[in-house]
Each structure stands twice: as C-alpha cells, then as structure tokens.
Short mmCIF file of C-alpha atoms in Angstrom, two decimals:
data_model
loop_
_atom_site.label_atom_id
_atom_site.label_comp_id
_atom_site.label_asym_id
_atom_site.label_seq_id
_atom_site.Cartn_x
_atom_site.Cartn_y
_atom_site.Cartn_z
CA MET L 1 85.73 -48.38 17.75
CA THR L 2 82.79 -49.34 15.56
CA ASP L 3 82.00 -51.82 12.86
CA PRO L 4 82.32 -50.51 9.30
CA ILE L 5 79.23 -49.47 7.38
CA ASP L 6 78.41 -51.84 4.59
CA PRO L 7 75.54 -54.13 3.70
CA VAL L 8 77.26 -57.11 5.29
CA ALA L 9 78.22 -55.49 8.61
CA GLY L 10 74.93 -53.67 8.91
CA PRO L 11 74.41 -50.49 10.99
CA ARG L 12 77.31 -49.02 12.95
CA ARG L 13 77.64 -50.18 16.51
CA LEU L 14 80.27 -50.62 19.20
CA ASN L 15 82.52 -53.64 19.07
CA TRP L 16 81.52 -56.35 21.54
CA TRP L 17 84.11 -55.54 24.19
CA LEU L 18 83.46 -51.81 24.00
CA SER L 19 79.74 -52.39 24.32
CA VAL L 20 80.28 -54.43 27.49
CA LEU L 21 82.55 -51.74 28.95
CA SER L 22 80.04 -49.05 27.97
CA ALA L 23 77.19 -50.93 29.68
CA LEU L 24 79.27 -51.52 32.80
CA ALA L 25 80.42 -47.89 33.03
CA GLY L 26 76.91 -46.58 32.35
CA GLY L 27 75.34 -48.69 35.09
CA LEU L 28 77.96 -47.69 37.66
CA LEU L 29 77.72 -43.99 36.75
CA LEU L 30 73.94 -44.10 37.03
CA ASP L 31 74.29 -45.21 40.65
CA VAL L 32 76.83 -42.44 41.31
CA ALA L 33 74.31 -39.92 39.97
CA GLY L 34 72.05 -40.72 42.94
CA PRO L 35 72.69 -40.59 46.71
CA GLY L 36 75.01 -40.79 48.46
CA LEU L 37 77.35 -38.95 46.03
CA ALA L 38 74.36 -37.46 44.13
CA TRP L 39 76.44 -36.28 41.16
CA TRP L 40 73.26 -35.67 39.19
CA PRO L 41 74.84 -34.46 35.88
CA LEU L 42 76.31 -37.94 35.46
CA ALA L 43 72.82 -39.30 34.76
CA PHE L 44 73.10 -38.02 31.18
CA PRO L 45 76.40 -39.72 30.22
CA ALA L 46 75.34 -42.77 32.24
CA ALA L 47 72.13 -43.22 30.25
CA ALA L 48 73.99 -42.44 27.01
CA LEU L 49 76.59 -45.14 27.71
CA ILE L 50 73.88 -47.69 28.52
CA LEU L 51 72.06 -46.88 25.28
CA LEU L 52 75.29 -46.78 23.28
CA ALA L 53 76.08 -50.30 24.49
CA VAL L 54 72.90 -51.67 22.86
CA TRP L 55 72.53 -49.22 19.98
CA GLN L 56 72.04 -51.06 16.69
CA GLN L 57 73.39 -54.28 18.20
CA ARG L 58 71.94 -57.67 17.42
CA PRO L 59 69.01 -58.23 19.82
CA ALA L 60 70.66 -61.16 21.60
CA TRP L 61 73.72 -59.00 22.31
CA GLY L 62 71.45 -56.18 23.44
CA LEU L 63 69.93 -58.60 25.94
CA LEU L 64 73.36 -59.42 27.34
CA THR L 65 74.70 -55.86 27.53
CA GLY L 66 71.40 -54.67 28.99
CA ALA L 67 71.85 -57.23 31.74
CA VAL L 68 75.41 -56.00 32.36
CA ALA L 69 74.16 -52.41 32.72
CA GLY L 70 71.31 -53.48 35.00
CA LEU L 71 73.56 -55.50 37.27
CA ALA L 72 76.14 -52.69 37.44
CA PHE L 73 73.42 -50.22 38.47
CA TRP L 74 71.11 -52.21 40.71
CA GLY L 75 73.81 -54.17 42.53
CA PRO L 76 75.29 -51.15 44.33
CA HIS L 77 72.11 -49.03 44.23
CA ILE L 78 70.13 -51.33 46.53
CA SER L 79 73.06 -52.78 48.45
CA TRP L 80 71.37 -51.46 51.60
CA LEU L 81 69.20 -54.60 51.52
CA THR L 82 72.18 -56.64 52.68
CA LEU L 83 72.70 -54.71 55.93
CA TYR L 84 70.46 -56.87 58.13
CA LEU L 85 68.85 -59.34 55.75
CA GLY L 86 71.93 -60.65 53.95
CA LEU L 87 72.50 -61.50 50.32
CA VAL L 88 69.34 -63.44 49.45
CA PRO L 89 66.80 -60.53 49.32
CA TRP L 90 69.38 -58.31 47.60
CA ALA L 91 70.19 -60.98 45.03
CA GLY L 92 66.51 -61.68 44.36
CA LEU L 93 65.51 -58.06 43.82
CA THR L 94 68.68 -57.31 41.83
CA ALA L 95 67.95 -60.27 39.57
CA VAL L 96 64.39 -59.11 38.84
CA MET L 97 65.48 -55.52 38.15
CA THR L 98 68.38 -56.72 36.01
CA ALA L 99 65.98 -58.84 33.98
CA TRP L 100 63.97 -55.71 33.15
CA PHE L 101 67.16 -53.95 32.05
CA ALA L 102 68.07 -56.95 29.89
CA LEU L 103 64.66 -56.89 28.21
CA GLN L 104 65.04 -53.15 27.65
CA GLY L 105 68.42 -53.75 26.00
CA PHE L 106 66.94 -56.44 23.76
CA LEU L 107 64.09 -54.21 22.58
CA ILE L 108 66.21 -51.09 22.04
CA ALA L 109 68.76 -53.09 20.07
CA LEU L 110 65.96 -54.60 17.99
CA ALA L 111 64.36 -51.21 17.40
CA THR L 112 67.46 -49.15 16.59
CA ARG L 113 68.98 -51.85 14.37
CA GLY L 114 65.74 -52.38 12.50
CA LEU L 115 65.06 -48.67 11.99
CA ALA L 116 68.53 -48.27 10.51
CA ARG L 117 67.46 -50.74 7.81
CA VAL L 118 64.29 -48.87 6.84
CA ARG L 119 64.91 -47.72 3.27
CA TRP L 120 62.91 -44.54 3.64
CA LEU L 121 64.95 -43.52 6.71
CA GLN L 122 68.40 -44.45 5.41
CA PRO L 123 68.90 -41.31 3.27
CA ARG L 124 67.20 -39.15 5.91
CA SER L 125 69.72 -39.12 8.74
CA SER L 126 67.83 -36.68 10.94
CA ALA L 127 64.57 -38.61 10.63
CA LEU L 128 66.38 -41.87 11.38
CA LEU L 129 67.99 -40.43 14.49
CA ALA L 130 64.65 -38.99 15.66
CA ALA L 131 62.88 -42.32 15.19
CA GLN L 132 65.62 -44.23 17.00
CA ALA L 133 65.76 -41.73 19.87
CA VAL L 134 61.99 -41.77 20.33
CA ALA L 135 61.99 -45.57 20.29
CA ALA L 136 64.84 -45.85 22.80
CA SER L 137 63.48 -43.24 25.23
CA GLY L 138 59.95 -44.62 24.94
CA LEU L 139 61.18 -48.12 25.71
CA TRP L 140 63.18 -46.79 28.67
CA LEU L 141 59.99 -45.20 30.00
CA LEU L 142 58.06 -48.39 29.36
CA ARG L 143 60.61 -50.39 31.35
CA GLU L 144 60.38 -47.92 34.27
CA GLY L 145 56.58 -48.10 34.15
CA VAL L 146 56.38 -51.89 34.08
CA GLN L 147 58.97 -52.37 36.85
CA SER L 148 56.91 -49.98 38.98
CA THR L 149 53.82 -52.18 38.75
CA TRP L 150 54.92 -55.81 38.33
CA PRO L 151 55.60 -58.24 39.91
CA TYR L 152 53.98 -57.98 43.35
CA GLY L 153 53.02 -54.35 42.87
CA GLY L 154 56.38 -53.34 41.43
CA PHE L 155 59.43 -51.48 42.65
CA ALA L 156 59.19 -47.79 41.69
CA TRP L 157 62.82 -47.08 42.57
CA GLY L 158 65.89 -46.14 40.56
CA ARG L 159 64.13 -44.04 37.89
CA LEU L 160 66.12 -41.57 35.80
CA ALA L 161 64.03 -38.70 37.17
CA HIS L 162 65.14 -39.53 40.72
CA THR L 163 68.72 -38.54 39.93
CA GLN L 164 67.64 -34.96 39.22
CA ALA L 165 66.20 -34.11 42.65
CA ASN L 166 69.25 -32.05 43.61
CA GLY L 167 69.96 -30.67 40.13
CA TRP L 168 69.01 -27.82 37.84
CA PHE L 169 66.08 -29.64 36.27
CA ALA L 170 64.20 -30.66 39.42
CA GLU L 171 61.51 -27.97 39.17
CA SER L 172 60.59 -29.11 35.65
CA VAL L 173 59.06 -32.24 37.20
CA SER L 174 56.04 -30.08 38.12
CA TRP L 175 55.41 -29.70 34.38
CA LEU L 176 56.55 -33.09 33.09
CA GLY L 177 55.98 -35.52 35.95
CA PHE L 178 58.38 -38.27 36.96
CA ALA L 179 57.95 -40.19 33.71
CA GLY L 180 58.28 -37.05 31.60
CA LEU L 181 61.52 -36.01 33.27
CA SER L 182 62.89 -39.54 32.91
CA GLY L 183 61.89 -39.41 29.26
CA VAL L 184 63.71 -36.16 28.60
CA VAL L 185 66.94 -37.47 30.17
CA ALA L 186 66.62 -40.70 28.17
CA LEU L 187 65.87 -38.78 24.96
CA ILE L 188 68.94 -36.52 25.31
CA ALA L 189 71.05 -39.61 26.03
CA ALA L 190 69.55 -41.43 23.03
CA LEU L 191 70.37 -38.53 20.71
CA ALA L 192 73.97 -38.63 21.91
CA ALA L 193 74.17 -42.40 21.34
CA GLY L 194 72.61 -42.01 17.90
CA ILE L 195 75.10 -39.34 16.87
CA VAL L 196 78.03 -41.57 17.87
CA CYS L 197 76.65 -44.45 15.80
CA ALA L 198 75.48 -42.36 12.84
CA PRO L 199 77.01 -42.97 9.37
CA ARG L 200 80.30 -41.18 8.88
CA ARG L 201 79.67 -40.30 5.25
CA LEU L 202 76.73 -37.96 4.83
CA PRO L 203 75.52 -35.85 1.88
CA ASP L 204 76.77 -32.27 1.92
CA ARG L 205 73.28 -30.94 2.58
CA VAL L 206 73.09 -32.73 5.95
CA ARG L 207 76.76 -32.71 6.99
CA HIS L 208 76.05 -30.26 9.81
CA TRP L 209 72.98 -32.02 11.14
CA ARG L 210 74.83 -33.37 14.16
CA LEU L 211 75.54 -29.84 15.36
CA GLY L 212 71.89 -29.02 14.88
CA VAL L 213 70.78 -32.00 16.96
CA ALA L 214 73.30 -31.14 19.67
CA GLY L 215 72.00 -27.58 19.66
CA VAL L 216 68.42 -28.76 20.13
CA GLY L 217 69.52 -30.92 23.05
CA VAL L 218 71.39 -28.07 24.73
CA ALA L 219 68.45 -25.70 24.20
CA THR L 220 66.09 -28.22 25.76
CA LEU L 221 68.27 -28.55 28.84
CA LEU L 222 68.58 -24.77 29.18
CA LEU L 223 64.81 -24.45 29.02
CA LEU L 224 64.35 -27.10 31.68
CA ALA L 225 66.96 -25.44 33.89
CA LEU L 226 65.26 -22.04 33.64
CA VAL L 227 61.62 -23.06 34.00
CA PRO L 228 60.29 -22.49 37.55
CA ALA L 229 57.99 -24.85 39.39
CA ALA L 230 54.38 -24.55 38.25
CA PRO L 231 52.55 -22.00 40.45
CA LEU L 232 49.43 -23.07 42.35
CA GLN L 233 46.94 -21.26 44.56
CA GLN L 234 47.99 -20.88 48.20
CA ASP L 235 45.20 -21.10 50.77
CA GLY L 236 47.11 -20.14 53.89
CA THR L 237 49.89 -21.61 55.97
CA LEU L 238 50.31 -24.26 58.64
CA ARG L 239 52.95 -24.47 61.35
CA VAL L 240 53.88 -28.13 61.52
CA ALA L 241 56.22 -30.10 63.77
CA ALA L 242 57.59 -33.61 63.31
CA ILE L 243 59.36 -35.85 65.84
CA GLN L 244 62.40 -38.01 65.05
CA GLY L 245 62.70 -40.24 68.09
CA ASN L 246 65.99 -41.93 67.06
CA SER L 247 64.41 -45.20 68.12
CA LYS L 248 65.67 -48.74 67.99
CA SER L 249 62.92 -49.64 65.54
CA GLY L 250 64.63 -52.08 63.18
CA ILE L 251 63.72 -55.74 62.85
CA PHE L 252 66.69 -57.00 64.85
CA ASP L 253 67.06 -54.09 67.29
CA ASP L 254 67.21 -55.04 70.95
CA ARG L 255 64.28 -53.20 72.55
CA GLU L 256 61.33 -53.65 74.87
CA SER L 257 57.72 -53.20 73.86
CA GLY L 258 56.85 -49.52 74.23
CA ASP L 259 60.39 -48.19 73.73
CA VAL L 260 59.68 -46.71 70.29
CA TYR L 261 56.48 -45.11 71.50
CA ARG L 262 58.24 -43.71 74.55
CA ASP L 263 61.03 -42.16 72.45
CA HIS L 264 58.51 -40.19 70.40
CA ALA L 265 56.34 -39.22 73.36
CA GLU L 266 59.41 -37.89 75.18
CA GLY L 267 60.58 -36.16 72.01
CA THR L 268 57.22 -34.41 71.81
CA GLU L 269 57.46 -33.33 75.45
CA ARG L 270 60.92 -31.84 74.84
CA LEU L 271 59.63 -29.95 71.81
CA LEU L 272 56.68 -28.56 73.77
CA ASP L 273 59.03 -27.44 76.55
CA GLU L 274 61.09 -25.50 73.98
CA LEU L 275 58.03 -24.01 72.29
CA GLU L 276 56.50 -22.90 75.57
CA ALA L 277 59.78 -21.35 76.70
CA ALA L 278 59.92 -19.39 73.43
CA GLY L 279 56.23 -18.46 73.54
CA GLU L 280 55.55 -20.36 70.31
CA SER L 281 53.12 -23.04 69.17
CA VAL L 282 52.43 -25.39 66.29
CA ASP L 283 49.25 -26.38 64.46
CA LEU L 284 50.06 -30.06 63.77
CA ILE L 285 52.49 -32.68 65.08
CA VAL L 286 53.56 -35.68 63.00
CA TRP L 287 55.18 -38.88 64.24
CA PRO L 288 56.92 -41.44 61.98
CA GLU L 289 55.72 -44.78 60.68
CA ASN L 290 55.28 -47.41 63.44
CA SER L 291 56.10 -44.79 66.10
CA ALA L 292 53.15 -45.79 68.32
CA GLU L 293 53.86 -49.50 67.76
CA PHE L 294 50.86 -51.91 67.92
CA ASP L 295 47.17 -51.16 68.40
CA LEU L 296 47.36 -47.55 69.51
CA PRO L 297 43.58 -47.09 69.81
CA GLY L 298 43.33 -50.21 71.95
CA ASN L 299 45.98 -49.12 74.46
CA THR L 300 44.20 -47.07 77.08
CA LEU L 301 47.34 -45.66 78.68
CA ARG L 302 48.89 -44.51 75.40
CA ASP L 303 45.53 -43.16 74.29
CA PHE L 304 45.42 -41.02 77.42
CA GLU L 305 49.05 -39.90 77.09
CA ILE L 306 48.83 -38.87 73.45
CA ALA L 307 45.57 -37.03 74.07
CA GLY L 308 47.36 -35.21 76.92
CA LEU L 309 50.22 -34.24 74.60
CA ALA L 310 47.77 -33.01 71.96
CA LYS L 311 45.91 -30.97 74.59
CA ARG L 312 49.13 -29.45 75.87
CA ALA L 313 50.25 -28.62 72.32
CA GLY L 314 46.86 -27.34 71.26
CA ALA L 315 47.44 -29.36 68.11
CA PRO L 316 46.44 -32.79 66.81
CA ILE L 317 49.04 -35.57 66.52
CA VAL L 318 49.33 -37.91 63.55
CA ALA L 319 50.95 -41.15 64.75
CA GLY L 320 51.89 -44.39 63.05
CA SER L 321 50.58 -47.70 64.42
CA ILE L 322 50.06 -51.30 63.33
CA LEU L 323 46.32 -52.03 63.54
CA GLN L 324 44.28 -55.23 63.42
CA ASP L 325 40.85 -55.12 61.79
CA PRO L 326 37.90 -57.23 62.98
CA ASP L 327 38.53 -59.76 60.20
CA GLY L 328 41.99 -60.46 61.66
CA SER L 329 43.96 -58.66 58.93
CA TYR L 330 46.67 -56.13 59.76
CA THR L 331 47.40 -52.71 58.31
CA ASN L 332 50.29 -50.28 58.59
CA SER L 333 48.36 -47.17 59.49
CA ALA L 334 48.42 -43.52 60.51
CA VAL L 335 45.84 -42.28 63.02
CA VAL L 336 44.94 -38.82 64.34
CA TRP L 337 44.68 -37.85 68.01
CA ASP L 338 43.44 -34.62 69.50
CA ALA L 339 42.81 -33.41 73.05
CA THR L 340 39.77 -35.68 73.38
CA GLY L 341 41.46 -38.83 72.05
CA ALA L 342 41.20 -40.70 68.77
CA THR L 343 39.37 -38.66 66.12
CA GLY L 344 38.62 -41.68 63.94
CA ALA L 345 40.66 -40.28 61.06
CA ARG L 346 42.83 -43.10 59.72
CA TYR L 347 44.93 -43.92 56.68
CA ASP L 348 46.17 -47.43 55.82
CA LYS L 349 49.34 -47.89 53.77
CA ARG L 350 48.30 -48.65 50.19
CA PHE L 351 51.54 -50.20 48.99
CA PRO L 352 52.84 -52.63 51.65
CA VAL L 353 56.31 -53.93 50.81
CA PRO L 354 56.36 -57.49 49.44
CA PHE L 355 58.73 -59.87 51.27
CA ALA L 356 58.85 -57.41 54.19
CA GLU L 357 55.29 -56.49 55.19
CA TYR L 358 53.66 -59.46 53.53
CA MET L 359 54.97 -62.66 51.96
CA PRO L 360 53.66 -63.48 48.49
CA ASN L 361 53.66 -67.16 47.54
CA ARG L 362 54.84 -67.98 51.05
CA GLU L 363 54.98 -71.75 50.64
CA PHE L 364 57.01 -71.53 47.44
CA PHE L 365 59.63 -69.12 48.78
CA HIS L 366 59.79 -70.98 52.08
CA LEU L 367 61.43 -73.84 50.20
CA PHE L 368 64.44 -71.65 49.37
CA ALA L 369 64.87 -69.35 52.39
CA PRO L 370 62.77 -70.60 55.32
CA ASP L 371 64.48 -68.45 57.97
CA LEU L 372 63.95 -65.23 56.01
CA VAL L 373 60.37 -66.08 55.08
CA ASP L 374 59.52 -66.84 58.71
CA LEU L 375 60.65 -63.35 59.70
CA VAL L 376 57.58 -61.98 57.90
CA GLN L 377 54.95 -62.99 60.43
CA LEU L 378 52.17 -60.47 59.83
CA GLU L 379 50.48 -60.26 56.44
CA TYR L 380 49.76 -56.55 56.04
CA GLN L 381 46.86 -55.79 53.74
CA ALA L 382 46.90 -53.02 51.14
CA GLY L 383 44.89 -50.07 52.41
CA GLU L 384 41.65 -49.06 50.73
CA ARG L 385 40.84 -45.93 52.72
CA PRO L 386 41.16 -42.47 51.13
CA ALA L 387 44.71 -41.11 50.86
CA VAL L 388 43.62 -37.77 52.38
CA LEU L 389 42.68 -37.07 56.02
CA ASP L 390 40.58 -34.10 57.12
CA ILE L 391 42.17 -32.74 60.29
CA GLU L 392 40.94 -29.92 62.52
CA THR L 393 43.75 -27.57 63.58
CA ASN L 394 44.12 -24.11 65.08
CA ALA L 395 44.69 -22.88 61.52
CA GLY L 396 41.33 -24.35 60.50
CA ALA L 397 40.36 -27.62 58.87
CA ILE L 398 43.06 -28.93 56.56
CA ALA L 399 43.28 -31.82 54.09
CA ALA L 400 46.51 -33.79 54.57
CA GLY L 401 47.66 -36.32 51.99
CA LEU L 402 49.26 -39.42 53.56
CA ALA L 403 51.99 -41.56 52.02
CA ILE L 404 53.59 -44.05 54.41
CA CYS L 405 57.17 -44.97 53.46
CA PHE L 406 57.05 -47.01 50.21
CA ASP L 407 53.81 -45.23 49.16
CA ILE L 408 55.69 -42.06 48.22
CA THR L 409 57.46 -43.78 45.32
CA PHE L 410 54.27 -44.55 43.39
CA ASP L 411 52.73 -42.13 40.91
CA GLU L 412 49.25 -43.50 41.68
CA GLN L 413 49.61 -42.35 45.30
CA ALA L 414 50.48 -38.81 44.24
CA GLU L 415 47.41 -38.72 42.00
CA ALA L 416 45.19 -40.11 44.77
CA MET L 417 46.38 -37.48 47.26
CA VAL L 418 45.92 -34.52 44.93
CA ASP L 419 42.61 -35.81 43.54
CA GLY L 420 41.46 -36.12 47.15
CA GLY L 421 42.16 -32.42 47.75
CA ALA L 422 45.39 -32.68 49.76
CA GLN L 423 46.81 -29.28 50.73
CA LEU L 424 50.10 -30.74 52.00
CA ILE L 425 51.68 -34.19 52.17
CA LEU L 426 52.72 -36.12 55.27
CA ALA L 427 55.23 -38.90 54.54
CA PRO L 428 56.00 -40.81 57.78
CA THR L 429 58.58 -43.56 57.39
CA ASN L 430 60.82 -45.95 59.30
CA ASN L 431 64.32 -46.41 57.83
CA ALA L 432 65.87 -48.09 60.86
CA ASP L 433 66.44 -51.39 59.04
CA PHE L 434 68.86 -49.72 56.62
CA GLY L 435 71.18 -48.04 59.10
CA ARG L 436 73.49 -45.39 57.67
CA THR L 437 73.24 -46.67 54.11
CA ASP L 438 71.98 -44.64 51.13
CA GLU L 439 68.40 -45.97 51.38
CA SER L 440 66.98 -43.11 53.44
CA ALA L 441 68.74 -40.50 51.28
CA GLN L 442 67.34 -42.15 48.15
CA GLN L 443 63.85 -42.10 49.63
CA LEU L 444 64.14 -38.44 50.62
CA GLN L 445 65.30 -37.69 47.07
CA ILE L 446 62.10 -39.26 45.72
CA ALA L 447 59.99 -37.42 48.30
CA ARG L 448 61.61 -34.12 47.35
CA LEU L 449 60.68 -34.60 43.70
CA ARG L 450 57.19 -35.66 44.74
CA ALA L 451 56.74 -32.36 46.58
CA ILE L 452 57.66 -30.46 43.42
CA GLU L 453 55.55 -32.66 41.16
CA THR L 454 52.41 -32.21 43.29
CA GLY L 455 53.13 -28.59 44.21
CA ARG L 456 52.67 -29.45 47.90
CA ALA L 457 54.88 -29.01 50.93
CA LEU L 458 55.95 -32.41 52.22
CA VAL L 459 56.92 -33.60 55.69
CA ASN L 460 59.25 -36.59 55.46
CA ILE L 461 59.67 -37.79 59.04
CA SER L 462 61.59 -40.95 59.97
CA THR L 463 62.21 -42.80 63.21
CA VAL L 464 65.98 -42.36 62.67
CA GLY L 465 66.37 -40.19 59.54
CA THR L 466 66.67 -38.89 56.94
CA SER L 467 63.97 -36.37 57.99
CA ALA L 468 63.12 -33.05 56.32
CA VAL L 469 60.35 -30.60 55.50
CA VAL L 470 60.32 -29.81 51.78
CA ALA L 471 58.74 -26.76 50.15
CA PRO L 472 56.66 -27.08 46.95
CA THR L 473 59.71 -25.81 45.05
CA GLY L 474 61.92 -28.56 46.48
CA ALA L 475 63.73 -26.24 48.89
CA MET L 476 64.52 -27.68 52.32
CA LEU L 477 62.61 -25.72 54.98
CA ASP L 478 64.10 -27.77 57.83
CA GLU L 479 66.04 -31.02 58.14
CA LEU L 480 67.51 -33.15 60.89
CA THR L 481 70.78 -34.97 61.39
CA PRO L 482 70.18 -38.72 61.07
CA PHE L 483 70.38 -40.81 64.22
CA THR L 484 69.70 -37.94 66.59
CA ALA L 485 66.60 -37.42 68.73
CA ASP L 486 65.23 -34.11 67.50
CA ALA L 487 62.23 -32.32 66.04
CA LEU L 488 61.42 -30.37 62.90
CA VAL L 489 59.39 -27.18 62.97
CA ALA L 490 58.43 -25.25 59.83
CA GLU L 491 55.67 -23.06 58.48
CA VAL L 492 54.43 -24.55 55.24
CA PRO L 493 51.98 -23.30 52.60
CA LEU L 494 48.61 -24.96 52.11
CA VAL L 495 48.04 -25.39 48.38
CA SER L 496 45.15 -26.34 46.10
CA GLY L 497 44.93 -27.19 42.43
CA LYS L 498 46.83 -29.49 40.10
CA THR L 499 50.21 -29.01 38.50
CA PRO L 500 50.51 -29.65 34.73
CA ALA L 501 52.42 -32.80 35.66
CA LEU L 502 49.36 -34.29 37.35
CA GLN L 503 46.94 -32.93 34.76
CA PHE L 504 48.79 -34.11 31.66
CA GLY L 505 51.83 -36.11 32.82
CA GLY L 506 50.12 -39.49 32.67
CA ALA L 507 48.85 -38.90 29.14
CA LEU L 508 52.27 -37.61 28.04
CA ALA L 509 54.00 -40.68 29.47
CA GLY L 510 51.47 -43.05 27.93
CA PHE L 511 51.75 -41.43 24.50
CA TRP L 512 55.54 -41.48 24.71
CA MET L 513 55.56 -45.18 25.60
CA LEU L 514 53.14 -46.01 22.77
CA LEU L 515 55.16 -43.97 20.28
CA GLY L 516 58.35 -45.70 21.40
CA ALA L 517 56.69 -49.10 21.10
CA ALA L 518 55.36 -48.23 17.63
CA CYS L 519 58.82 -47.16 16.43
CA ALA L 520 60.26 -50.34 17.93
CA MET L 521 57.69 -52.45 16.09
CA TRP L 522 58.47 -50.60 12.86
CA GLY L 523 62.14 -51.35 13.36
CA ALA L 524 61.48 -54.98 14.26
CA LEU L 525 59.45 -55.51 11.08
CA ALA L 526 62.03 -53.71 8.93
CA GLY L 527 64.88 -55.67 10.44
CA TYR L 528 63.23 -59.06 10.06
CA GLU L 529 65.06 -61.40 7.70
CA PRO L 530 63.38 -64.63 6.57
CA ARG L 531 65.39 -67.78 7.25
CA ARG L 532 66.03 -68.30 3.53
CA ALA L 533 67.53 -64.82 3.22
CA ARG L 534 69.72 -65.35 6.29
CA LYS L 535 71.05 -68.64 4.87
CA SER L 536 71.79 -66.93 1.56
#
C-alpha cells in the first residue's frame, strides 16, 4: 500500500496508482456529499482521500493527483452549465477550478513531505502530525479563499462547508463561519490522512497516540454536533410572502416581452385572493430576480399595476428589474414599490456573473467562442449601493439585506448586510437557465448556511425554484415545489446583532491560512535538497 520508511524512500505515502485512485474517489465522493444526493457525511472521507492522495508525495506528483481530484469533483458538480450553454463554459470553468486543486495538491505535498524531514519533528510523531494537519487544512482554506476572489471576482462555490448544510454540524457555522467550518472538516480529514501515512514503528511511549488523535477528532465532531446556533436579539416578527411565477425566464426560453412580469403579477393576485378569503394579510411581498424584466420604473403601466397590488396587499413589493443608469450602464437590481409607486429604495447586484452578465476581455474570448460571447449583450456593472434597504411595512420600518442570486455565495456580502443593520435577508434569484439540474439545490444549500451564519431569516425566492424561507437556525419555514406557480408565506423573526462567525470568523480564517502557509514554508525549506546533494 505504501512505500517503505527508510532514508532513500523518504516519508510514507501511497503508491502512484493508489494515489490516483484515492484522488479520483475523493473528488467523486465530494460531489456526492452535496446536492442532489446530499450525503453530507461523505465530505469527511472525501476530503481525507483527496489529502491522502497528495500526502508526503513529491510536489510534482501532488500537482497531478490534485488535478485528478479537482477534475473528478468539479466536472460533475457544475455539469449544470452544459444544459443550455454546451461544453465550452463548463470546460473553461472546470479547468480553472481544477487548476486551483492542482496547485493545492502541489503545496500540500510539498508541505507534508518537507515537514516529515524536519529533524526536530521526526521523533515527535504527534507534533509532526499536528504540523502537517494544520498545513494541509490551512492550504485547503487558502485555496477556497483565493478561488472565491480570483479571477474575475472568483467563484465561491463548492466549499467544504457547503456540504454540511443538511447535516449535524450546520449550526456550528454561526460560530465558525464558512471558512471555519471548511477548516474543521479539512483538519479532521488531514488528521486521518496523517495517521494512515504515519511511521509504523513508534516508541512505546507514543504507541497509542493514534487513538488519542482519533479521540480528539471524534470529540470535536460531537461538540460541533451538539452546539446550537448562536443566539441573537429578536426585535419582532414579519409576515413575508414570496412569489414563484414558474416563468419561462431562461436565455433561450420562447416568450414574449412582459410574460415573466405577468406571471408574477398574476401569482400575486392569486395569493391576495387566498389571503383575503382566509382573512389574513402579509407585511412584505418579494418577487424573484428579473421578475419585472426591463426598466420597471420607466414602464408607466407596470408601475401603476404594481402600486395597485401593493395597495391591495397593504404591503410593499420588492421586485427584480434590469435598470439602465444615465451613463448608459446596466445593473441587475431590486426595487421597492408601495401603494404610491416607486419608493426610491434600490439595490444593485454587487457580484454580477462573469461570462453571463458581463463579458471580461470580450475581444480575446470572442476569438475562441464568438457565438457564446455574443450572447452576452449587456455589460452589467457591479453595484455600489448599500446592501440593506429600509422598507416601511405594517410591522414598522425594517432593514432588509439584499443578495441577488450569485451575491449570496460571497462572505463579503454577508458582512455588508449585517454591518448595514439587516434584520432579515432577501435572496431573489433566477435559476431558469439550469432547468432541473442540481444548481438551484446547491444555491439553496449555500443560502441555508448563510442564514445560520448571519443569524437571520432568509427568503430564497426563484422564478422557477428552488424556493424556500429559512429560519436563523437553518430550519425550513416554508418551501415550494420547483417548476410550479405558487407562493410562500411565513412569519419570520427580525434579528439584530452579530454572530461570533461574523465577529471573529474572518480573523480565524486569516490566522488559519497564515499558519498553514507558515507550516508549508517550514516544510518546503526543510525538504529542500541542493542539486549537489540530489546528484549524490
């Protein structure tokens, strides 16, 4: 199974073919841990297999096996990109994400192999394992952080923490944050990989250290499973409704201008009929991303109709619309209507999707895929308005955090909403381009964790699904069947304050990354062999 331990062979590691199989199995299992199967416990063996594949390998081999793991994970995980757009966007994004995995494999192999050669650590098995595990988990976190910011703003998808949204450890994200929860999963996996590759012959005084390490890992998981979500101050409640119009709102859907708007206006009328028949009411109504189509404030008829719906409901309506600013730029926005018309409250999407809502380096990419590049006609600008809207309701003035679609995946957006005083989060989205694939379920999984992390109720409303109202604990207060015209209604708490995750999570993640990088550098220096020594 492993190479022998001697000065020539170096540290123990998997044979080349086992390391490839381990990387392949780990990547595939990591995808299975997320939607649609959502077998969340598999995230731990998946990460362990990926780390085991590169553990104490030569750096060049770590690069290769890291790429195998990345391709095995990202290929199926974002296969939804192929539904309407074909193989080119999927292949491009998979290649970039796989490159990050390959670099991670290179660095973890370099770090763990080098640390195993540190003379001070060699007789101290527990210290060696701790240093290697910290390095590996810190580098995993560093890879997740970098891929979430670069290139073109990053792709904050496929993080280890995301797999735990439906599991026992979800509520711990309110204490640890996304990066912290990812780090814990990676650390447990790294300890398992380190135990497998530890020296077989140990002094009698440390022969039971593996059981001790395993015990610490189990105790950590039990603690995370038992800890409740961090409590925050509740300032009242709000009865909120959200409309899923089941619209033909994808890029290639056959529809007439106004169809998407009409679906949501009619859905709102049906909901109000039901509420009036039951003698009930709501305080706020939310429509999905793009639900009001283009230039809602400039369309007099729609302005009048939405104001009429808000007056009938006795509640403001938050609707999604594409807006053009005086300078000619476009934004993907959410605007607020009440009985008198537009209130002026507006949020612009802060993280427009590259290659979908704007085309970076258009001329360059046009050389390779002109038809796909030409599909992106409007260059949406990144929003600069506050991420929180003040909205007057029957329950009083509320502060609603806004995160349109892709926004919800970014940690910076969560911080901006809570720092702005958000009492709940509205997450309108449009998943129509991805049909019945796992994309919408993956996004809801992220949104569910975001609700727990921020301690806020969250309304995830889509044009076609998956739509749900999530409590601050992650519990589903209401949810809809995808691809049905329906409405959500739920009473949600209004919350103030910051969870420990938002107070200290960023510092914890940064320290963990720096510590991992420092251990990796230590290992790299210890494992360096001058050319003369290698020739000898």
